[in-house]
Tab-separated table of C-alpha atoms and ligand atoms in Angstrom:
chain	number	residue	atom	x	y	z
A	662	MET	CA	-10.852	-6.216	-29.273
A	663	PRO	CA	-11.065	-3.049	-31.403
A	664	GLY	CA	-9.631	-0.131	-29.464
A	665	ALA	CA	-7.444	-2.260	-27.194
A	666	GLU	CA	-4.414	-0.434	-28.557
A	667	LEU	CA	-5.707	3.043	-27.579
A	668	PRO	CA	-3.496	4.964	-25.149
A	669	HIS	CA	-6.118	5.029	-22.368
A	670	VAL	CA	-6.070	1.212	-22.176
A	671	VAL	CA	-3.478	-0.104	-19.708
A	672	SER	CA	-2.564	-3.369	-18.036
A	673	TYR	CA	-3.085	-3.835	-14.290
A	674	GLU	CA	0.659	-3.835	-13.919
A	675	ASP	CA	0.888	-0.329	-15.415
A	676	ALA	CA	-2.102	0.852	-13.381
A	677	LEU	CA	-0.703	-0.395	-10.071
A	678	ARG	CA	2.762	0.954	-10.801
A	679	ASP	CA	1.912	4.357	-12.296
A	680	GLY	CA	-1.618	5.024	-11.043
A	681	VAL	CA	-4.544	5.975	-13.248
A	682	PRO	CA	-5.318	9.637	-14.014
A	683	PRO	CA	-8.651	11.165	-12.931
A	684	GLY	CA	-11.831	10.029	-14.641
A	685	THR	CA	-14.038	6.989	-14.968
A	686	VAL	CA	-12.393	3.568	-15.122
A	687	ALA	CA	-13.609	0.255	-16.523
A	688	VAL	CA	-11.776	-2.742	-15.085
A	689	ILE	CA	-11.942	-5.724	-17.445
A	690	GLY	CA	-11.794	-8.888	-15.369
A	691	GLY	CA	-13.282	-9.322	-11.905
A	692	GLY	CA	-11.097	-12.067	-10.488
A	693	GLY	CA	-8.717	-11.539	-7.586
A	694	ILE	CA	-6.524	-9.107	-9.496
A	695	GLY	CA	-9.482	-7.118	-10.843
A	696	VAL	CA	-11.010	-6.759	-7.382
A	697	ASP	CA	-7.697	-5.667	-5.856
A	698	THR	CA	-7.073	-3.241	-8.702
A	699	ALA	CA	-10.525	-1.697	-8.295
A	700	ALA	CA	-9.835	-1.266	-4.571
A	701	PHE	CA	-6.533	0.400	-5.422
A	702	LEU	CA	-8.447	2.883	-7.583
A	703	VAL	CA	-10.799	3.996	-4.805
A	704	GLU	CA	-8.712	3.609	-1.643
A	705	SER	CA	-6.463	6.189	-0.050
A	706	PRO	CA	-2.786	5.824	-0.925
A	707	ASP	CA	-2.043	6.447	2.744
A	708	GLU	CA	-1.557	3.191	4.664
A	709	ALA	CA	-2.623	4.818	7.949
A	710	VAL	CA	-5.858	6.149	6.437
A	711	ARG	CA	-6.664	2.733	4.979
A	712	ALA	CA	-6.009	1.083	8.336
A	713	ALA	CA	-8.293	3.565	10.114
A	714	GLU	CA	-11.045	3.015	7.550
A	715	PHE	CA	-10.682	-0.759	7.889
A	716	ALA	CA	-10.875	-0.517	11.698
A	717	ALA	CA	-13.992	1.653	11.534
A	718	ARG	CA	-15.664	-0.549	8.920
A	719	TRP	CA	-15.179	-3.772	10.847
A	720	ASP	CA	-15.312	-2.253	14.318
A	721	VAL	CA	-11.925	-3.563	15.308
A	722	THR	CA	-8.861	-1.932	16.785
A	723	VAL	CA	-5.745	-1.677	14.682
A	724	ALA	CA	-2.750	-1.013	16.915
A	725	ASP	CA	-0.831	2.147	16.013
A	726	ASP	CA	2.457	0.317	16.004
A	727	LEU	CA	1.114	-1.879	13.221
A	728	VAL	CA	0.476	1.153	11.070
A	729	GLY	CA	2.682	4.157	11.843
A	730	ASP	CA	5.929	3.041	10.290
A	731	VAL	CA	4.545	0.678	7.712
A	732	PRO	CA	6.112	1.618	4.411
A	733	GLN	CA	3.605	2.707	1.805
A	734	ARG	CA	2.324	-0.483	0.249
A	735	LEU	CA	2.299	1.141	-3.134
A	736	PRO	CA	3.709	4.405	-4.421
A	737	ALA	CA	1.405	7.339	-3.751
A	738	VAL	CA	2.748	8.995	-6.873
A	739	GLY	CA	0.202	9.015	-9.647
A	740	ARG	CA	-2.608	7.721	-7.470
A	741	THR	CA	-5.883	9.518	-7.840
A	742	LEU	CA	-8.650	9.206	-5.312
A	743	ARG	CA	-11.959	8.688	-7.047
A	744	THR	CA	-15.379	7.633	-5.880
A	745	GLY	CA	-16.612	4.106	-6.369
A	746	ALA	CA	-19.257	5.378	-8.788
A	747	ASP	CA	-16.453	6.192	-11.219
A	748	VAL	CA	-15.258	2.593	-11.310
A	749	THR	CA	-16.926	-0.374	-13.037
A	750	VAL	CA	-15.586	-3.910	-12.728
A	751	LEU	CA	-16.697	-6.342	-15.413
A	752	ARG	CA	-16.605	-10.092	-15.511
A	753	ARG	CA	-17.848	-12.717	-17.938
A	754	SER	CA	-18.669	-15.568	-15.578
A	755	GLY	CA	-18.074	-16.766	-12.062
A	756	LYS	CA	-18.044	-14.845	-8.819
A	757	PHE	CA	-16.311	-11.528	-8.377
A	758	GLY	CA	-13.033	-12.069	-6.602
A	759	GLN	CA	-12.989	-15.760	-7.445
A	760	GLY	CA	-9.626	-17.189	-6.541
A	761	ILE	CA	-9.181	-14.988	-3.493
A	762	GLY	CA	-9.114	-17.109	-0.325
A	763	ILE	CA	-12.496	-18.203	0.977
A	764	THR	CA	-11.931	-16.313	4.236
A	765	SER	CA	-11.065	-13.012	2.597
A	766	ARG	CA	-13.038	-12.830	-0.660
A	767	TRP	CA	-16.105	-11.387	1.016
A	768	VAL	CA	-13.989	-8.663	2.632
A	769	ALA	CA	-12.334	-7.782	-0.666
A	770	VAL	CA	-15.632	-7.646	-2.549
A	771	GLY	CA	-17.351	-5.930	0.399
A	772	ARG	CA	-14.973	-2.999	0.281
A	773	LEU	CA	-15.897	-2.423	-3.368
A	774	ARG	CA	-19.606	-2.563	-2.526
A	775	ASP	CA	-19.072	-0.142	0.376
A	776	ALA	CA	-17.309	2.242	-1.972
A	777	GLY	CA	-20.153	2.035	-4.502
A	778	VAL	CA	-18.095	0.413	-7.245
A	779	ARG	CA	-20.322	-0.929	-10.037
A	780	MET	CA	-19.917	-4.641	-10.667
A	781	ILE	CA	-21.293	-6.053	-13.908
A	782	GLY	CA	-21.202	-9.824	-14.210
A	783	GLY	CA	-22.341	-12.120	-16.986
A	784	VAL	CA	-20.776	-9.991	-19.738
A	785	GLN	CA	-21.414	-11.903	-22.960
A	786	GLU	CA	-18.855	-10.026	-25.029
A	787	TYR	CA	-16.459	-7.121	-24.860
A	788	LEU	CA	-17.276	-5.387	-28.152
A	789	ARG	CA	-14.965	-2.393	-28.549
A	790	ILE	CA	-13.208	0.407	-26.740
A	791	GLU	CA	-13.710	4.014	-27.770
A	792	PRO	CA	-12.401	7.161	-26.099
A	793	GLY	CA	-14.557	7.501	-22.968
A	794	THR	CA	-16.578	4.318	-23.486
A	795	LEU	CA	-16.238	0.553	-23.310
A	796	TRP	CA	-18.962	-1.201	-25.269
A	797	ILE	CA	-20.125	-4.598	-24.076
A	798	ARG	CA	-22.897	-7.071	-24.771
A	799	ASP	CA	-24.497	-7.541	-21.371
A	800	GLU	CA	-25.970	-10.708	-19.924
A	801	ASP	CA	-29.295	-9.984	-21.670
A	802	GLY	CA	-27.587	-9.568	-25.029
A	803	ARG	CA	-27.968	-5.772	-25.089
A	804	GLU	CA	-25.231	-3.528	-26.375
A	805	THR	CA	-24.322	-1.409	-23.366
A	806	ALA	CA	-21.991	1.540	-22.862
A	807	VAL	CA	-19.748	1.537	-19.811
A	808	PRO	CA	-18.167	4.891	-18.881
A	809	ALA	CA	-14.436	4.497	-19.359
A	810	ASP	CA	-12.057	7.430	-19.571
A	811	HIS	CA	-9.548	4.693	-18.775
A	812	VAL	CA	-9.633	0.930	-19.209
A	813	VAL	CA	-7.549	-1.347	-17.004
A	814	VAL	CA	-7.158	-4.904	-18.262
A	815	CYS	CA	-7.024	-7.512	-15.498
A	816	ALA	CA	-7.518	-10.517	-17.757
A	817	GLY	CA	-5.681	-12.651	-20.233
A	818	GLN	CA	-2.512	-13.323	-18.272
A	819	GLU	CA	-0.339	-15.891	-19.964
A	820	ARG	CA	2.441	-18.038	-18.677
A	821	SER	CA	5.937	-17.461	-19.985
A	822	PRO	CA	6.433	-18.657	-23.547
A	823	ALA	CA	9.556	-20.307	-22.165
A	824	VAL	CA	7.386	-23.014	-20.655
A	825	GLU	CA	6.210	-24.190	-24.064
A	826	GLY	CA	9.687	-25.292	-24.953
A	827	VAL	CA	11.176	-25.997	-21.580
A	828	THR	CA	11.746	-28.921	-19.392
A	829	GLU	CA	13.697	-28.137	-16.263
A	830	GLY	CA	17.052	-26.749	-17.225
A	831	VAL	CA	16.581	-27.161	-20.967
A	832	VAL	CA	15.100	-24.579	-23.293
A	833	ALA	CA	14.215	-25.224	-26.908
A	834	GLU	CA	15.875	-23.009	-29.425
A	835	GLY	CA	13.858	-20.182	-30.877
A	836	VAL	CA	11.441	-19.746	-27.978
A	837	ALA	CA	10.535	-16.086	-28.359
A	838	GLY	CA	10.218	-13.824	-25.346
A	839	ALA	CA	11.299	-16.575	-23.030
A	840	GLY	CA	12.665	-14.249	-20.377
A	841	LEU	CA	15.665	-15.373	-18.402
A	842	ALA	CA	15.591	-19.060	-19.325
A	843	PRO	CA	17.589	-18.975	-22.583
A	844	GLY	CA	20.357	-16.920	-21.016
A	845	LEU	CA	20.579	-19.235	-18.046
A	846	ALA	CA	20.556	-22.277	-20.300
A	847	ALA	CA	23.298	-20.773	-22.467
A	848	ALA	CA	25.382	-20.013	-19.375
A	849	GLY	CA	24.919	-23.548	-18.077
A	850	VAL	CA	23.156	-22.309	-14.937
A	851	PRO	CA	20.600	-24.772	-13.534
A	852	TYR	CA	17.130	-23.225	-13.357
A	853	ALA	CA	13.443	-24.042	-13.097
A	854	VAL	CA	10.419	-22.095	-14.337
A	855	VAL	CA	7.992	-21.694	-11.432
A	856	GLY	CA	5.000	-19.708	-10.215
A	857	GLY	CA	3.254	-17.283	-12.513
A	858	ALA	CA	5.770	-17.867	-15.283
A	859	ARG	CA	4.826	-21.536	-15.261
A	860	ASP	CA	1.059	-21.183	-14.862
A	861	ALA	CA	-0.657	-17.798	-14.912
A	862	ARG	CA	-4.224	-19.040	-14.751
A	863	SER	CA	-4.744	-18.389	-11.062
A	864	VAL	CA	-3.537	-15.929	-8.449
A	865	ASP	CA	-1.784	-18.311	-6.125
A	866	ALA	CA	1.282	-17.125	-4.294
A	867	VAL	CA	1.256	-20.258	-2.155
A	868	ARG	CA	1.730	-22.448	-5.212
A	869	ALA	CA	4.426	-20.112	-6.566
A	870	THR	CA	6.321	-20.192	-3.274
A	871	SER	CA	5.964	-23.930	-2.924
A	872	GLU	CA	7.242	-24.504	-6.467
A	873	ALA	CA	10.161	-22.180	-5.789
A	874	ILE	CA	11.108	-24.076	-2.640
A	875	ASP	CA	10.876	-27.394	-4.489
A	876	ALA	CA	13.058	-25.951	-7.259
A	877	VAL	CA	15.701	-24.829	-4.793
A	878	ARG	CA	15.746	-28.295	-3.239
A	879	THR	CA	16.022	-29.934	-6.640
A	880	LEU	CA	18.543	-27.566	-8.166
A	881	ALA	CA	20.802	-27.000	-5.151
A	882	PRO	CA	24.071	-28.862	-5.600
B	1326	FAD	C1	-3.105	-7.388	-7.756
B	1326	FAD	C2	-2.724	-8.807	-7.409
B	1326	FAD	C3	-3.264	-9.390	-6.284
B	1326	FAD	C4	-2.899	-10.690	-5.947
B	1326	FAD	N1	-3.454	-11.233	-4.820
B	1326	FAD	C5	-3.090	-12.469	-4.446
B	1326	FAD	C6	-3.618	-13.048	-3.251
B	1326	FAD	O1	-4.412	-12.424	-2.527
B	1326	FAD	N2	-3.243	-14.313	-2.919
B	1326	FAD	C7	-2.365	-15.027	-3.699
B	1326	FAD	O2	-2.041	-16.168	-3.349
B	1326	FAD	N3	-1.862	-14.510	-4.828
B	1326	FAD	C8	-2.198	-13.245	-5.222
B	1326	FAD	N4	-1.687	-12.715	-6.377
B	1326	FAD	C9	-0.829	-13.575	-7.217
B	1326	FAD	C10	0.565	-13.607	-6.743
B	1326	FAD	O3	1.065	-12.277	-6.655
B	1326	FAD	C11	1.365	-14.425	-7.752
B	1326	FAD	O4	0.777	-15.712	-7.857
B	1326	FAD	C12	2.790	-14.565	-7.303
B	1326	FAD	O5	3.362	-13.290	-7.095
B	1326	FAD	C13	3.596	-15.312	-8.348
B	1326	FAD	O6	4.928	-15.365	-7.893
B	1326	FAD	P1	6.116	-15.454	-8.892
B	1326	FAD	O7	7.348	-15.564	-8.049
B	1326	FAD	O8	5.835	-16.512	-9.897
B	1326	FAD	O9	6.120	-14.090	-9.715
B	1326	FAD	P2	6.356	-12.607	-9.195
B	1326	FAD	O10	5.883	-12.419	-7.796
B	1326	FAD	O11	5.785	-11.748	-10.272
B	1326	FAD	O12	7.918	-12.476	-9.166
B	1326	FAD	C14	8.697	-12.436	-10.336
B	1326	FAD	C15	9.868	-11.538	-10.046
B	1326	FAD	O13	10.817	-11.655	-11.122
B	1326	FAD	C16	11.258	-10.370	-11.457
B	1326	FAD	N5	11.708	-10.414	-12.852
B	1326	FAD	C17	10.946	-10.557	-13.965
B	1326	FAD	N6	11.715	-10.566	-15.068
B	1326	FAD	C18	12.984	-10.448	-14.647
B	1326	FAD	C19	14.235	-10.378	-15.317
B	1326	FAD	N7	14.323	-10.480	-16.647
B	1326	FAD	N8	15.351	-10.230	-14.563
B	1326	FAD	C20	15.259	-10.158	-13.207
B	1326	FAD	N9	14.115	-10.210	-12.518
B	1326	FAD	C21	12.988	-10.353	-13.236
B	1326	FAD	C22	10.057	-9.476	-11.237
B	1326	FAD	O14	10.462	-8.143	-11.059
B	1326	FAD	C23	9.481	-10.071	-9.956
B	1326	FAD	O15	10.050	-9.524	-8.794
B	1326	FAD	C24	-2.006	-11.426	-6.749
B	1326	FAD	C25	-1.462	-10.835	-7.888
B	1326	FAD	C26	-1.811	-9.536	-8.218
B	1326	FAD	C27	-1.214	-8.914	-9.449
């Protein structure tokens, strides 16, 4: 997309690690990662504050000992508190938060609604990014401007290129950007490519963990 290389366009990984400076944010991709990233943009960096807000919202008690010493889930450094109105999450098709567990998706999406985050579904096309604006073709085919001092991309994850040329423990020569696999292969260390590196299409830590356990069983001498 034109403008994708501009400095105010970052990946979700960068956004979650470094925070996003003040201003409006367009989040491209409204799956599980997009919904979590949007929440990150509008929630307090303080674990205790988030717990108190959660308790008040759902009218439940959160025991102090579950909160007080909990390490900060994410670094507070670089986090900017902004109102939901400053954040727009965009998605081409499907439900917002699709892929999050059936018992928690409505909570995750609900917290965005409560915060007033704009959610635009049915995006036909992402047209271009300009300083301050993301241009899209909306579900009615209209060219529409979305306020975006910053753009966070939560889409287009790809599995490791290693997988293209790999069967367990063997990596084809010349696989570019293959991460650890070539080094392990060269050193004669048994390995398996699992989890997100093997298949990045869905957010599924259960599958990643299960594949890792299977790999350990298979590879252990
Ligand atoms: C915002 C967000 C929300 C998510 N929510 C959910 C959810 O609610 N439910 C769910 O099931 N899944 C969720 N996921 C997906 C889940 O996190 C992944 O499916 C899972 O973490 C994949 O596990 P993995 O071990 O393959 O990769 P990772 O968890 O990414 O682990 C890979 C590890 O390898 C390390 N590493 C990478 N390269 C090297 C190297 N060269 N040398 C040494 N170490 C290296 C990395 O630092 C990292 O620690 C979410 C993901 C994101 C980003």
